[in-house]
């Protein structure tokens, strides 16, 4: 073997070793719909569980905003991502249909948003928002922007022309804070975050009230890139489906994920979200 051939062989082996090593780490991210510390806290036991089920290291990869979550999975810089319905549609569209939903919570078959306001504001229905200030969450949020906007338009309230001002808080918990502090007259957010804040007594529903709850729609899911080996994809799916609230570990993980259980998902579930995004001119 010549010296050049030996160098080429060693380089090839090094590349193979690097590729194999890379495949031993499952990189996971999520849209930042809550504070970074809360997202990390929620993920920790799930990550440990996935490591035990998959036999590989699971690495949490935080992102700065919703767009970054979409781009990291589309460009395969992460392997698994927690998306809202709209961010899934964006990722699926951007990837030419190669981003696929694996599982969703049972709750995500009939997810809802709530509109909240100060209990003394006099706002009792969507039409009362005309001339008022309103905070959505992130611009790419399904439950904090897209679907609330869709239901506002259905009530003949155009957020861009009928409201005094529209703000984007960036996250559901920030929307609650904006309403509670009086920065805005009302806010729209994910119902499960609202219910969590009420249960943990972080907000008093006698002071800040829900005045409208939307009809149900499909929302969040765990998605992967279609280029992921099918065997690994199926192992991840099986791990989520095996989570059982009757076990201490399953109860903890499902509780943190605000899930009764996980069920299989499919792209067709999000056709309604895609239609709403196209109708609102939000899908590019």
Short mmCIF file of C-alpha atoms in Angstrom, two decimals:
data_model
loop_
_atom_site.label_atom_id
_atom_site.label_comp_id
_atom_site.label_asym_id
_atom_site.label_seq_id
_atom_site.Cartn_x
_atom_site.Cartn_y
_atom_site.Cartn_z
CA UNK A 1 0.00 0.00 0.00
CA UNK A 2 1.42 3.39 -0.93
CA UNK A 3 1.71 6.22 1.56
CA UNK A 4 -1.06 8.13 -0.29
CA UNK A 5 -3.39 5.11 -0.23
CA UNK A 6 -2.73 4.65 3.49
CA UNK A 7 -3.60 8.30 4.16
CA UNK A 8 -6.78 8.01 2.12
CA UNK A 9 -7.77 4.86 3.99
CA UNK A 10 -7.16 6.48 7.38
CA UNK A 11 -9.11 9.56 6.35
CA UNK A 12 -11.98 7.36 5.19
CA UNK A 13 -12.00 5.42 8.46
CA UNK A 14 -11.95 8.67 10.43
CA UNK A 15 -14.96 9.94 8.49
CA UNK A 16 -16.83 6.69 9.09
CA UNK A 17 -16.02 6.85 12.79
CA UNK A 18 -17.24 10.45 12.97
CA UNK A 19 -20.47 9.55 11.17
CA UNK A 20 -21.04 6.59 13.48
CA UNK A 21 -20.35 8.71 16.52
CA UNK A 22 -22.76 11.40 15.28
CA UNK A 23 -25.52 8.81 14.93
CA UNK A 24 -25.10 7.90 18.60
CA UNK A 25 -26.51 11.29 19.65
CA UNK A 26 -30.16 12.17 19.17
CA UNK A 27 -30.50 15.96 19.04
CA UNK A 28 -33.86 17.30 20.17
CA UNK A 29 -35.32 20.80 20.09
CA UNK A 30 -38.65 22.53 20.60
CA UNK A 31 -40.36 25.77 19.66
CA UNK A 32 -39.70 28.24 22.52
CA UNK A 33 -43.37 28.70 23.47
CA UNK A 34 -42.41 28.96 27.15
CA UNK A 35 -39.33 30.22 28.99
CA UNK A 36 -36.01 28.42 28.31
CA UNK A 37 -35.78 27.18 31.90
CA UNK A 38 -39.29 25.70 31.76
CA UNK A 39 -38.61 23.96 28.43
CA UNK A 40 -35.40 22.47 29.83
CA UNK A 41 -37.14 21.35 33.01
CA UNK A 42 -39.93 19.67 31.02
CA UNK A 43 -37.48 17.89 28.74
CA UNK A 44 -35.02 16.49 31.31
CA UNK A 45 -36.97 13.35 32.36
CA UNK A 46 -38.17 12.76 28.80
CA UNK A 47 -34.58 12.91 27.53
CA UNK A 48 -33.45 10.40 30.16
CA UNK A 49 -36.34 8.10 29.24
CA UNK A 50 -35.52 8.26 25.52
CA UNK A 51 -31.87 7.49 26.25
CA UNK A 52 -32.90 4.33 28.11
CA UNK A 53 -35.27 3.24 25.34
CA UNK A 54 -33.03 4.07 22.37
CA UNK A 55 -29.65 3.14 23.84
CA UNK A 56 -28.12 6.40 22.67
CA UNK A 57 -27.30 9.80 24.09
CA UNK A 58 -30.13 12.35 23.82
CA UNK A 59 -29.07 15.98 23.65
CA UNK A 60 -31.32 18.99 24.28
CA UNK A 61 -30.70 21.74 21.70
CA UNK A 62 -32.49 25.00 22.59
CA UNK A 63 -33.30 27.55 19.87
CA UNK A 64 -33.94 31.28 20.06
CA UNK A 65 -37.25 31.46 18.19
CA UNK A 66 -39.86 29.51 16.25
CA UNK A 67 -38.20 30.09 12.88
CA UNK A 68 -34.95 28.62 14.20
CA UNK A 69 -36.78 25.47 15.33
CA UNK A 70 -38.14 25.03 11.80
CA UNK A 71 -34.78 25.62 10.12
CA UNK A 72 -32.79 23.32 12.40
CA UNK A 73 -34.97 20.30 11.56
CA UNK A 74 -35.36 21.16 7.87
CA UNK A 75 -31.54 21.39 7.62
CA UNK A 76 -31.07 18.26 9.77
CA UNK A 77 -29.12 20.08 12.47
CA UNK A 78 -31.42 18.34 14.95
CA UNK A 79 -33.17 14.99 14.69
CA UNK A 80 -36.46 15.54 16.52
CA UNK A 81 -38.47 18.71 17.09
CA UNK A 82 -41.53 19.64 19.12
CA UNK A 83 -43.68 21.78 16.82
CA UNK A 84 -47.00 23.51 16.97
CA UNK A 85 -49.34 22.80 14.07
CA UNK A 86 -48.27 25.92 12.17
CA UNK A 87 -44.53 25.39 12.65
CA UNK A 88 -44.99 21.79 11.51
CA UNK A 89 -46.75 23.05 8.36
CA UNK A 90 -43.92 25.55 7.78
CA UNK A 91 -41.27 22.83 8.21
CA UNK A 92 -43.19 20.36 6.04
CA UNK A 93 -43.56 22.99 3.30
CA UNK A 94 -39.95 24.22 3.53
CA UNK A 95 -38.63 20.65 3.31
CA UNK A 96 -40.77 19.65 0.34
CA UNK A 97 -42.81 17.29 2.49
CA UNK A 98 -39.78 15.64 4.15
CA UNK A 99 -40.59 16.72 7.72
CA UNK A 100 -43.04 14.21 9.18
CA UNK A 101 -45.08 14.19 12.40
CA UNK A 102 -44.43 11.09 14.51
CA UNK A 103 -46.72 11.43 17.51
CA UNK A 104 -48.98 13.97 19.15
CA UNK A 105 -50.62 14.18 22.54
CA UNK A 106 -54.19 12.93 22.67
CA UNK A 107 -55.08 16.50 23.66
CA UNK A 108 -53.70 17.78 20.35
CA UNK A 109 -56.58 16.20 18.41
CA UNK A 110 -58.88 18.82 19.92
CA UNK A 111 -56.65 21.66 21.02
CA UNK A 112 -57.99 25.13 21.81
CA UNK A 113 -56.86 28.69 22.42
CA UNK A 114 -58.22 31.15 24.94
CA UNK A 115 -58.61 34.93 24.84
CA UNK A 116 -58.01 36.57 28.20
CA UNK A 117 -58.54 40.05 29.63
CA UNK A 118 -58.65 41.96 32.90
CA UNK A 119 -61.86 40.98 34.66
CA UNK A 120 -62.83 44.68 34.90
CA UNK A 121 -62.12 45.54 31.25
CA UNK A 122 -65.69 45.18 30.04
CA UNK A 123 -64.53 42.89 27.22
CA UNK A 124 -66.94 39.94 26.97
CA UNK A 125 -66.74 38.79 23.34
CA UNK A 126 -64.39 38.97 20.36
CA UNK A 127 -66.26 41.90 18.83
CA UNK A 128 -65.49 43.94 21.97
CA UNK A 129 -61.82 43.92 20.98
CA UNK A 130 -62.37 46.56 18.31
CA UNK A 131 -60.36 49.63 19.26
CA UNK A 132 -58.46 47.72 21.97
CA UNK A 133 -54.89 46.43 22.31
CA UNK A 134 -54.18 42.71 21.96
CA UNK A 135 -51.13 40.51 22.44
CA UNK A 136 -50.55 37.33 20.46
CA UNK A 137 -47.62 35.01 21.31
CA UNK A 138 -45.09 34.33 18.59
CA UNK A 139 -45.97 35.20 15.00
CA UNK A 140 -45.36 31.53 14.12
CA UNK A 141 -47.48 30.17 16.98
CA UNK A 142 -50.52 28.08 16.08
CA UNK A 143 -52.38 28.49 19.36
CA UNK A 144 -50.98 31.93 20.16
CA UNK A 145 -51.46 33.60 16.78
CA UNK A 146 -52.62 31.71 13.68
CA UNK A 147 -55.79 30.12 15.05
CA UNK A 148 -56.78 33.08 17.28
CA UNK A 149 -56.35 35.35 14.24
CA UNK A 150 -58.48 32.96 12.18
CA UNK A 151 -61.31 33.02 14.74
CA UNK A 152 -61.08 36.81 15.02
CA UNK A 153 -61.48 37.14 11.26
CA UNK A 154 -64.42 34.73 11.49
CA UNK A 155 -66.02 37.14 13.96
CA UNK A 156 -65.42 39.97 11.46
CA UNK A 157 -62.66 41.51 13.57
CA UNK A 158 -59.53 42.25 11.52
CA UNK A 159 -56.58 42.48 13.94
CA UNK A 160 -54.63 44.68 11.53
CA UNK A 161 -57.32 47.32 11.00
CA UNK A 162 -59.92 47.02 13.78
CA UNK A 163 -57.63 46.92 16.80
CA UNK A 164 -55.79 49.87 18.29
CA UNK A 165 -52.55 47.90 18.51
CA UNK A 166 -51.36 44.32 18.09
CA UNK A 167 -48.29 43.07 19.96
CA UNK A 168 -46.35 39.79 19.86
CA UNK A 169 -45.10 38.65 23.27
CA UNK A 170 -43.06 35.74 21.91
CA UNK A 171 -44.45 33.11 24.30
CA UNK A 172 -47.69 32.11 26.01
CA UNK A 173 -46.51 32.86 29.55
CA UNK A 174 -45.37 36.29 28.40
CA UNK A 175 -48.85 36.95 27.00
CA UNK A 176 -50.40 36.24 30.40
CA UNK A 177 -47.91 38.62 32.00
CA UNK A 178 -48.71 41.36 29.45
CA UNK A 179 -52.44 41.16 30.22
CA UNK A 180 -51.97 40.85 33.99
CA UNK A 181 -49.70 43.91 34.08
CA UNK A 182 -52.06 46.01 31.96
CA UNK A 183 -49.67 46.37 29.02
CA UNK A 184 -52.46 45.20 26.72
CA UNK A 185 -56.22 44.94 27.03
CA UNK A 186 -56.36 41.28 25.99
CA UNK A 187 -54.25 38.33 24.92
CA UNK A 188 -54.58 35.07 23.01
CA UNK A 189 -52.75 31.92 24.07
CA UNK A 190 -52.53 28.15 24.37
CA UNK A 191 -55.24 26.77 26.69
CA UNK A 192 -52.91 24.26 28.39
CA UNK A 193 -50.47 27.00 29.47
CA UNK A 194 -53.39 29.03 30.81
CA UNK A 195 -54.72 26.04 32.76
CA UNK A 196 -51.23 25.31 34.13
CA UNK A 197 -50.85 28.91 35.36
CA UNK A 198 -54.28 28.77 37.03
CA UNK A 199 -53.52 25.38 38.66
CA UNK A 200 -50.15 26.64 39.94
CA UNK A 201 -51.80 29.86 41.19
CA UNK A 202 -49.53 32.00 39.02
CA UNK A 203 -52.58 33.89 37.80
CA UNK A 204 -55.89 34.62 39.53
CA UNK A 205 -58.85 33.88 37.19
CA UNK A 206 -60.94 36.30 39.24
CA UNK A 207 -58.56 39.08 38.16
CA UNK A 208 -57.61 37.91 34.68
CA UNK A 209 -60.46 36.02 33.01
CA UNK A 210 -61.05 33.96 29.88
CA UNK A 211 -63.72 35.62 27.75
CA UNK A 212 -63.54 33.38 24.67
CA UNK A 213 -62.42 29.80 24.07
CA UNK A 214 -61.96 28.74 20.45
CA UNK A 215 -63.45 25.66 18.81
CA UNK A 216 -61.00 22.71 18.70
CA UNK A 217 -58.27 22.14 16.11
CA UNK A 218 -55.18 19.91 15.67
CA UNK A 219 -52.01 21.31 17.17
CA UNK A 220 -48.65 20.16 18.58
CA UNK A 221 -46.58 17.13 17.53
CA UNK A 222 -43.11 15.61 17.69
CA UNK A 223 -41.64 15.63 14.18
CA UNK A 224 -38.61 14.08 12.45
CA UNK A 225 -36.93 14.40 9.06
CA UNK A 226 -37.84 11.68 6.54
CA UNK A 227 -34.11 11.03 6.00
CA UNK A 228 -33.87 9.56 9.50
CA UNK A 229 -33.44 5.76 9.27
CA UNK A 230 -36.85 4.13 9.51
CA UNK A 231 -35.75 1.78 12.27
CA UNK A 232 -34.74 4.69 14.53
CA UNK A 233 -37.90 6.60 13.62
CA UNK A 234 -40.03 3.62 14.68
CA UNK A 235 -38.08 3.17 17.93
CA UNK A 236 -38.68 6.83 18.86
CA UNK A 237 -42.36 6.52 18.02
CA UNK A 238 -42.71 3.32 20.06
CA UNK A 239 -41.01 4.99 23.04
CA UNK A 240 -43.55 7.81 23.08
CA UNK A 241 -46.49 5.45 22.61
CA UNK A 242 -45.25 3.28 25.49
CA UNK A 243 -45.42 6.11 28.05
CA UNK A 244 -47.92 4.94 30.66
CA UNK A 245 -49.45 7.22 33.32
CA UNK A 246 -49.83 4.15 35.56
CA UNK A 247 -46.03 4.04 36.07
CA UNK A 248 -44.15 6.66 38.15
CA UNK A 249 -41.86 7.53 35.23
CA UNK A 250 -44.72 7.75 32.73
CA UNK A 251 -46.81 9.83 35.12
CA UNK A 252 -43.97 12.33 35.62
CA UNK A 253 -43.15 12.70 31.92
CA UNK A 254 -46.76 12.88 30.74
CA UNK A 255 -47.56 15.37 33.49
CA UNK A 256 -44.73 17.67 32.45
CA UNK A 257 -45.79 17.34 28.80
CA UNK A 258 -49.40 18.08 29.83
CA UNK A 259 -50.47 14.89 28.07
CA UNK A 260 -52.87 12.07 28.86
CA UNK A 261 -50.94 9.88 26.44
CA UNK A 262 -49.22 10.07 23.05
CA UNK A 263 -50.87 8.77 19.88
CA UNK A 264 -49.63 8.40 16.26
CA UNK A 265 -49.87 11.47 14.04
CA UNK A 266 -49.89 12.09 10.28
CA UNK A 267 -49.41 15.08 7.93
CA UNK A 268 -53.08 15.11 6.87
CA UNK A 269 -54.09 16.11 10.41
CA UNK A 270 -52.66 19.57 9.70
CA UNK A 271 -54.44 20.33 6.43
CA UNK A 272 -56.82 22.67 8.28
CA UNK A 273 -53.88 24.57 9.82
CA UNK A 274 -52.26 24.87 6.39
CA UNK A 275 -55.49 26.21 4.87
CA UNK A 276 -55.85 28.76 7.69
CA UNK A 277 -52.24 29.89 7.24
CA UNK A 278 -52.66 30.28 3.48
CA UNK A 279 -55.93 32.16 3.95
CA UNK A 280 -54.28 34.55 6.40
CA UNK A 281 -51.30 35.05 4.06
CA UNK A 282 -48.91 33.68 6.69
CA UNK A 283 -47.46 30.73 4.77
CA UNK A 284 -44.56 31.66 2.50
#
